[in-house]
Amino acid sequence: MTLAQTDSSISEATDVPVRASRKPVVPWFLIAPALVIVLVFFGLPTLQMARMSFNLHVDQRLYVPGFTFEHYRTLFTNPLFSKAIWTTVQLALVASFFSVAIGYTFAILAWLKPARWRLLFVGLALCPLLISEIAIIFGWWMFFPKNGLLSQALLSAGLITDKFSLMYTEFAAFVGLVYVTLPYAFFILLSVLDGIDEQILESSADLGAPPLVTFREVLFPLTRTGLLVAFSQSFIWAMGTYATPSALGPDTLWTMGFLIQEQMLGKHNWPLASAFSMLLVIGVAAAMLLTRSLMSKRSAFHV
Amino acid sequence: MAMDSGLALEVDRVRRCYGAVVAVDNVSLTVRRGEFVTLLGPSGSGKTTTLRLIGGFEEIQSGSIRINGERIDQQPPYNRDTATIFQSGALFPHKTVAENVAYGLRMRKVPKHEIDERVAKVLETVRLRGFEDRYPGQLSGGQKQRVALARSLVVRPAVLLFDEPLSALDLSLRLQLRAEIKRLHDELGFSAIYVTHDQSEAMAMSSRVAVMNRGRIEQIDKPERVFHDPANEFVYNFIGESCCMPLRVTSGITADKQGRAVDIRLGKGLADGDWRVYVRPNRVKIGGSAANSPNTLKAELHFVEFLGDVFRYHLRAGALEIFADHPGRIAKGLGDEVEIGWGSEDMKVFQ
Amino acid sequence: MSEINLARQATLQQRLEPRVLRVLSWAFTGFLVLYILIPVLITLVMSFNNAAMIRFPITDWSVRWYADFFGSTQWMDALINSIVIALGTTAISTTAGILAAWAFERYQIPFRTFWYMLIMMPLFMPGVVLGLGVAIAFGGVQLGSYSFYGSRELVMIAHSLWAMPLVFMLMEATFRTVDYRVVEASYDLGGRPIGSFFEIVVPMVSTGIISSALFAFVISLNEFVMALFLTDRDTQTLPVLMWLSLRSAGTPRLAVASVILALTVFVCMSVIMLWYARQLRKVAR
């Protein structure tokens, strides 16, 4: 699904020597459409965005050509924005921690259970992936409020006496965010576990180790890098997902994504929105590179 | 451009490197029409690469390749009149047996009715009538290789290229298919290059055998000649089982590498220097009559293996370790001294 | 501690632990099933609510909101936009992704890792960043009377920034499973590269192609952040419309829209599963 597989694809198949191409232009023809998409619609816009982030913003106009570091300074000095950056990072960290923890347990169960169960678990994990984020938001939006399912269910079960609302709380934002990132963590970790021979668990048990010891001594060390990869993937997704926290969380929960949209569509301040985006791009690229270096260490260990 | 020389294939001083590794080093070889030439060598000796160069799956870096006198080394595989039988069979998994076999003919734009005719005939030849509509996934390993063979035979290429086609099969099937390929060659008279690391395969099928090592052809000759008259130590060592005795002769005294004297008597004396003496373990006599052989060695019995049809006696003499095969038990215990002997024609000496 | 003691302790632990773990694993499974299914089921149930308000308990059931959805030109247009854009994205990203993956798998490419990272990069970028970038770069661009901004085509390409790398990645993995000797066998028998690609390679990886196309379709169908930045009133997709109406007021119509969106995905998947089952039967006949 994600970075976890990109690693091995770089290494070339060794059994068949890659055929020396008679016409070295052929591969470029084949890659051209993909490169055009990436360069024209991602590379070029990113460069323009980088340029835009230095433009001036005066008199409610979208932007005025110029050169200033003002927007970057604003990001870090204006408490509103710097708090948003901090909130985003914090939320993403905690959400990824939980999604990796849940995803790990989930993946181990799916890995250990017989094939029938496994299919069911995979199907379950596909749900958040195949359903639109907006539909998920709406689902939780009906669950948490005062007249929502949660409050109603607890009331009719007699567990509470007054209706209550968890809507527009950080907890709700959090539940939504973990829901969105969970499948990524799950599938990465499942693919890591699938690379492990299940018989090593049996041999560990055979040598006298009870399950928890086996986990600590065998399974955990083997999946440690996988956990880091899953974490960084969840983190990247959580950083960029802004609709869920902004729709489910409190009005004061401002994330970077939300502020980009706000500056772009609401305040029409393109330079500031661009500066924010550049910060996100750099953050994501850094997380990606970090993950890659982690993975190359892992593959060195395996070879 | 060339006169018909009767040669199906001419490979002339062909070379191919991968980085610093020379996979094929100035290999020259010819195949006469109807000839079955085997490239025999250990893994990594460049035999498969040579075959892939001929088939056009790799590019040569120098030299030339001609098929029926016409130079084709710059042509892509689909313009070369060769057909390869791959180790895995490499059948098209989504096509039926008949579709697989017809593929090459379709690519050559052979008319439909002729395709049907030729496919039916070739499937008859490889004894696969009635399997036309099966998919490769429904065939056994041996059947798959027959389809691969049929698929290549049907296009009647100038040269058939076999890339270890039997190595993935189990022993009895291997022997059966080996005999079948031999029969087909006798019947149809195709020209072929056959790559293998199995010497019995090479011996049984070939008109000529080329022994390859480190990207070079060490010897190319009739199978009997390669076996009985090896060009060098590598060929001798590679063909047939042998054991090696490294010896050092100083002022007429024969010793092992550590300088301990060895009680060895050779019919033809060795001059001073380092030697490697090879014997064929199945030609070594042990016990009784051994002492009368032109060459003898006294050694200590180390241990015995039972191999089914023979016992294998492992012997030590100083630092020398050799073994001898003998059908019966000998009246000696472990650690006893035994005398072995062999004829001069069963021995090779290299300096 | 003596060895015997150690052994006894281990057996006690060994007897107790599996049971505790089993109970825990069941509890966890239950929690997970609830967690994942709550928003799904709640939406399904709510879509049959007769009332105009989102409120539990539901007292009156009807399909009136479905009728309302299919009767509304605004919502139907949005649905059609979504499907058209998703189909376009699928076409663009599968074509580009498959070709690039084949090149990466079969040819030597200088600076391979660099190009690989470049192609994969957009997949990891937040939608809001991609949307903003494309909007800034192409917002004002016009070709004659055709304006990029607000066009479905621009959204298709923007969605391809996520879908294409995904197809590329999945197809690279799929191509790696192909026994390349089979392709060589085709060349060897006289098949030309383009013909062999379509006649030999494509059928061998059809499952990979279909599933990556499905992923591309689903990504585009569900995406709404980039679409929010790039569409206008006429090209609005269903998720964008849902997002905008959720911000104003939630009604069961939104639940219906969610169900329809999910159904579209579900129907596509079922069709593909059926096709796949038929393929399997054909080969294993």
CSV table of N, CA, C and O in Angstrom, one decimal, chain C residues 207-272:
chain,number,residue,atom,x,y,z
C,207,THR,N,-5.1,-9.3,-13.2
C,207,THR,CA,-5.7,-9.1,-11.9
C,207,THR,C,-5.1,-7.8,-11.3
C,207,THR,O,-5.8,-7.0,-10.7
C,208,GLY,N,-3.8,-7.6,-11.4
C,208,GLY,CA,-3.1,-6.4,-10.9
C,208,GLY,C,-3.7,-5.2,-11.5
C,208,GLY,O,-3.9,-4.2,-10.8
C,209,ILE,N,-3.9,-5.2,-12.8
C,209,ILE,CA,-4.4,-4.0,-13.5
C,209,ILE,C,-5.8,-3.7,-13.0
C,209,ILE,O,-6.1,-2.5,-12.7
C,210,ILE,N,-6.6,-4.7,-12.9
C,210,ILE,CA,-8.0,-4.5,-12.5
C,210,ILE,C,-8.0,-3.9,-11.1
C,210,ILE,O,-8.7,-2.9,-10.8
C,211,SER,N,-7.2,-4.5,-10.2
C,211,SER,CA,-7.3,-4.0,-8.8
C,211,SER,C,-6.7,-2.6,-8.7
C,211,SER,O,-7.2,-1.8,-7.9
C,212,SER,N,-5.7,-2.3,-9.4
C,212,SER,CA,-5.1,-1.0,-9.3
C,212,SER,C,-6.1,0.0,-9.9
C,212,SER,O,-6.2,1.2,-9.4
C,213,ALA,N,-6.7,-0.4,-11.0
C,213,ALA,CA,-7.7,0.6,-11.6
C,213,ALA,C,-8.9,0.8,-10.6
C,213,ALA,O,-9.3,2.0,-10.5
C,214,LEU,N,-9.3,-0.2,-9.9
C,214,LEU,CA,-10.3,-0.1,-8.9
C,214,LEU,C,-9.9,0.9,-7.8
C,214,LEU,O,-10.6,1.8,-7.4
C,215,PHE,N,-8.6,0.8,-7.4
C,215,PHE,CA,-8.1,1.7,-6.3
C,215,PHE,C,-8.2,3.1,-6.9
C,215,PHE,O,-8.6,4.1,-6.2
C,216,ALA,N,-7.7,3.3,-8.1
C,216,ALA,CA,-7.7,4.7,-8.7
C,216,ALA,C,-9.1,5.2,-8.7
C,216,ALA,O,-9.3,6.4,-8.4
C,217,PHE,N,-10.1,4.4,-9.1
C,217,PHE,CA,-11.4,4.8,-9.2
C,217,PHE,C,-12.0,5.3,-7.8
C,217,PHE,O,-12.6,6.3,-7.7
C,218,VAL,N,-11.7,4.4,-6.8
C,218,VAL,CA,-12.2,4.7,-5.5
C,218,VAL,C,-11.6,6.0,-4.9
C,218,VAL,O,-12.3,6.8,-4.3
C,219,ILE,N,-10.3,6.1,-5.1
C,219,ILE,CA,-9.6,7.3,-4.6
C,219,ILE,C,-10.3,8.6,-5.2
C,219,ILE,O,-10.6,9.5,-4.4
C,220,SER,N,-10.5,8.6,-6.5
C,220,SER,CA,-11.0,9.8,-7.1
C,220,SER,C,-12.5,10.0,-6.7
C,220,SER,O,-12.9,11.1,-6.4
C,221,LEU,N,-13.2,8.9,-6.6
C,221,LEU,CA,-14.6,9.0,-6.3
C,221,LEU,C,-14.8,9.6,-4.9
C,221,LEU,O,-15.7,10.4,-4.6
C,222,ASN,N,-13.9,9.3,-4.0
C,222,ASN,CA,-14.1,9.7,-2.6
C,222,ASN,C,-13.4,11.0,-2.2
C,222,ASN,O,-13.7,11.6,-1.2
C,223,GLU,N,-12.5,11.5,-3.1
C,223,GLU,CA,-11.7,12.6,-2.7
C,223,GLU,C,-12.5,13.9,-2.7
C,223,GLU,O,-13.3,14.1,-3.6
C,224,PHE,N,-12.3,14.7,-1.7
C,224,PHE,CA,-13.1,16.0,-1.8
C,224,PHE,C,-12.3,17.3,-1.5
C,224,PHE,O,-12.8,18.4,-1.7
C,225,VAL,N,-11.0,17.1,-1.1
C,225,VAL,CA,-10.3,18.3,-0.7
C,225,VAL,C,-9.8,19.0,-2.0
C,225,VAL,O,-10.0,20.2,-2.2
C,226,MET,N,-9.1,18.2,-2.8
C,226,MET,CA,-8.6,18.8,-4.1
C,226,MET,C,-9.8,19.3,-4.9
C,226,MET,O,-9.8,20.4,-5.5
C,227,ALA,N,-10.8,18.5,-4.9
C,227,ALA,CA,-12.0,18.8,-5.7
C,227,ALA,C,-12.6,20.1,-5.2
C,227,ALA,O,-13.1,21.0,-6.0
C,228,LEU,N,-12.6,20.3,-3.9
C,228,LEU,CA,-13.1,21.5,-3.3
C,228,LEU,C,-12.4,22.8,-3.8
C,228,LEU,O,-13.0,23.8,-4.1
C,229,PHE,N,-11.1,22.6,-4.0
C,229,PHE,CA,-10.3,23.8,-4.5
C,229,PHE,C,-10.4,24.0,-6.0
C,229,PHE,O,-10.2,25.1,-6.5
C,230,LEU,N,-10.8,22.9,-6.7
C,230,LEU,CA,-10.7,23.0,-8.2
C,230,LEU,C,-12.0,23.0,-8.9
C,230,LEU,O,-12.0,23.2,-10.2
C,231,THR,N,-13.1,22.8,-8.2
C,231,THR,CA,-14.4,22.7,-9.0
C,231,THR,C,-15.2,24.0,-8.8
C,231,THR,O,-15.0,24.7,-7.8
C,232,ASP,N,-16.1,24.3,-9.7
C,232,ASP,CA,-17.1,25.3,-9.4
C,232,ASP,C,-18.4,24.7,-9.3
C,232,ASP,O,-18.6,23.5,-9.2
C,233,ARG,N,-19.5,25.5,-9.3
C,233,ARG,CA,-20.8,25.0,-9.0
C,233,ARG,C,-21.2,23.9,-10.0
C,233,ARG,O,-21.9,23.0,-9.7
C,234,ASP,N,-20.8,24.0,-11.3
C,234,ASP,CA,-21.2,23.1,-12.3
C,234,ASP,C,-20.5,21.8,-12.3
C,234,ASP,O,-21.0,20.8,-12.7
C,235,THR,N,-19.3,21.8,-11.8
C,235,THR,CA,-18.5,20.6,-11.8
C,235,THR,C,-18.3,19.9,-10.4
C,235,THR,O,-17.6,18.9,-10.3
C,236,GLN,N,-18.9,20.6,-9.4
C,236,GLN,CA,-18.9,20.0,-8.1
C,236,GLN,C,-19.1,18.5,-8.0
C,236,GLN,O,-20.0,18.0,-8.6
C,237,THR,N,-18.3,17.8,-7.2
C,237,THR,CA,-18.5,16.4,-7.1
C,237,THR,C,-19.4,16.1,-5.8
C,237,THR,O,-19.6,17.0,-5.0
C,238,LEU,N,-19.8,14.9,-5.7
C,238,LEU,CA,-20.7,14.5,-4.6
C,238,LEU,C,-20.1,14.8,-3.3
C,238,LEU,O,-20.7,15.4,-2.4
C,239,PRO,N,-18.8,14.3,-3.0
C,239,PRO,CA,-18.3,14.5,-1.7
C,239,PRO,C,-18.1,16.0,-1.4
C,239,PRO,O,-18.3,16.4,-0.3
C,240,VAL,N,-17.8,16.8,-2.4
C,240,VAL,CA,-17.7,18.3,-2.2
C,240,VAL,C,-19.1,18.8,-1.7
C,240,VAL,O,-19.2,19.6,-0.7
C,241,LEU,N,-20.1,18.5,-2.5
C,241,LEU,CA,-21.4,18.9,-2.1
C,241,LEU,C,-21.8,18.5,-0.7
C,241,LEU,O,-22.4,19.2,0.1
C,242,MET,N,-21.4,17.2,-0.3
C,242,MET,CA,-21.7,16.7,1.0
C,242,MET,C,-21.0,17.5,2.1
C,242,MET,O,-21.5,17.9,3.1
C,243,TRP,N,-19.7,17.8,1.8
C,243,TRP,CA,-18.9,18.6,2.7
C,243,TRP,C,-19.5,20.0,2.9
C,243,TRP,O,-19.7,20.4,4.1
C,244,LEU,N,-19.9,20.6,1.8
C,244,LEU,CA,-20.5,22.0,1.9
C,244,LEU,C,-21.8,21.9,2.7
C,244,LEU,O,-22.1,22.8,3.5
C,245,SER,N,-22.7,20.9,2.4
C,245,SER,CA,-23.9,20.9,3.1
C,245,SER,C,-23.8,20.4,4.6
C,245,SER,O,-24.6,20.8,5.4
C,246,LEU,N,-22.8,19.7,4.9
C,246,LEU,CA,-22.5,19.3,6.3
C,246,LEU,C,-22.2,20.5,7.1
C,246,LEU,O,-22.6,20.7,8.2
C,247,ARG,N,-21.5,21.4,6.4
C,247,ARG,CA,-21.1,22.7,7.1
C,247,ARG,C,-22.3,23.5,7.4
C,247,ARG,O,-22.4,24.2,8.4
C,248,SER,N,-23.3,23.5,6.5
C,248,SER,CA,-24.5,24.3,6.8
C,248,SER,C,-25.5,23.5,7.7
C,248,SER,O,-25.7,23.9,8.8
C,249,ALA,N,-26.0,22.4,7.2
C,249,ALA,CA,-26.9,21.6,8.1
C,249,ALA,C,-26.9,20.2,7.6
C,249,ALA,O,-27.0,19.9,6.4
C,250,GLY,N,-26.9,19.3,8.6
C,250,GLY,CA,-27.0,17.9,8.2
C,250,GLY,C,-28.4,17.4,8.2
C,250,GLY,O,-29.2,17.7,9.0
C,251,THR,N,-28.7,16.7,7.1
C,251,THR,CA,-30.0,16.1,7.0
C,251,THR,C,-29.8,14.6,6.6
C,251,THR,O,-28.7,14.3,6.1
C,252,PRO,N,-30.8,13.8,6.7
C,252,PRO,CA,-30.7,12.4,6.2
C,252,PRO,C,-30.3,12.3,4.7
C,252,PRO,O,-29.8,11.3,4.3
C,253,ARG,N,-30.5,13.4,4.0
C,253,ARG,CA,-30.1,13.3,2.6
C,253,ARG,C,-28.6,13.0,2.5
C,253,ARG,O,-28.1,12.3,1.6
C,254,LEU,N,-27.8,13.6,3.5
C,254,LEU,CA,-26.4,13.3,3.5
C,254,LEU,C,-26.1,11.8,3.7
C,254,LEU,O,-25.2,11.3,3.1
C,255,ALA,N,-26.9,11.2,4.5
C,255,ALA,CA,-26.8,9.8,4.8
C,255,ALA,C,-27.0,9.0,3.5
C,255,ALA,O,-26.3,8.1,3.1
C,256,VAL,N,-28.0,9.4,2.8
C,256,VAL,CA,-28.3,8.8,1.5
C,256,VAL,C,-27.1,8.9,0.5
C,256,VAL,O,-26.7,8.0,-0.1
C,257,ALA,N,-26.6,10.2,0.5
C,257,ALA,CA,-25.5,10.4,-0.4
C,257,ALA,C,-24.3,9.5,0.0
C,257,ALA,O,-23.6,8.9,-0.9
C,258,SER,N,-24.0,9.4,1.3
C,258,SER,CA,-23.0,8.5,1.8
C,258,SER,C,-23.2,7.1,1.3
C,258,SER,O,-22.3,6.4,0.8
C,259,VAL,N,-24.4,6.6,1.5
C,259,VAL,CA,-24.8,5.2,1.1
C,259,VAL,C,-24.6,5.0,-0.4
C,259,VAL,O,-24.0,4.0,-0.9
C,260,ILE,N,-25.0,6.0,-1.2
C,260,ILE,CA,-24.9,5.9,-2.7
C,260,ILE,C,-23.4,5.8,-3.1
C,260,ILE,O,-23.0,5.1,-3.9
C,261,LEU,N,-22.6,6.7,-2.4
C,261,LEU,CA,-21.2,6.7,-2.7
C,261,LEU,C,-20.5,5.3,-2.4
C,261,LEU,O,-19.8,4.8,-3.2
C,262,ALA,N,-20.9,4.8,-1.2
C,262,ALA,CA,-20.3,3.5,-0.8
C,262,ALA,C,-20.9,2.4,-1.7
C,262,ALA,O,-20.1,1.5,-2.1
C,263,LEU,N,-22.1,2.5,-2.1
C,263,LEU,CA,-22.7,1.5,-3.0
C,263,LEU,C,-22.0,1.5,-4.4
C,263,LEU,O,-21.8,0.4,-4.9
C,264,THR,N,-21.7,2.7,-4.9
C,264,THR,CA,-20.9,2.7,-6.2
C,264,THR,C,-19.6,1.9,-6.1
C,264,THR,O,-19.3,1.1,-6.9
C,265,VAL,N,-18.9,2.2,-5.0
C,265,VAL,CA,-17.7,1.4,-4.8
C,265,VAL,C,-18.0,-0.1,-4.7
C,265,VAL,O,-17.3,-0.9,-5.3
C,266,PHE,N,-19.0,-0.4,-3.9
C,266,PHE,CA,-19.3,-1.8,-3.7
C,266,PHE,C,-19.7,-2.5,-5.0
C,266,PHE,O,-19.3,-3.6,-5.2
C,267,VAL,N,-20.5,-1.8,-5.8
C,267,VAL,CA,-20.9,-2.4,-7.1
C,267,VAL,C,-19.7,-2.7,-7.9
C,267,VAL,O,-19.6,-3.8,-8.5
C,268,CYS,N,-18.8,-1.7,-8.0
C,268,CYS,CA,-17.6,-1.9,-8.8
C,268,CYS,C,-16.8,-3.1,-8.4
C,268,CYS,O,-16.4,-3.9,-9.2
C,269,MET,N,-16.7,-3.2,-7.0
C,269,MET,CA,-15.9,-4.3,-6.5
C,269,MET,C,-16.6,-5.6,-6.8
C,269,MET,O,-15.9,-6.6,-7.1
C,270,SER,N,-17.9,-5.7,-6.7
C,270,SER,CA,-18.6,-7.0,-6.9
C,270,SER,C,-18.4,-7.4,-8.4
C,270,SER,O,-18.2,-8.5,-8.7
C,271,VAL,N,-18.6,-6.4,-9.3
C,271,VAL,CA,-18.4,-6.7,-10.7
C,271,VAL,C,-17.0,-7.3,-11.0
C,271,VAL,O,-16.9,-8.3,-11.6
C,272,ILE,N,-16.0,-6.7,-10.3
C,272,ILE,CA,-14.7,-7.2,-10.5
C,272,ILE,C,-14.5,-8.6,-9.9
C,272,ILE,O,-13.8,-9.4,-10.5
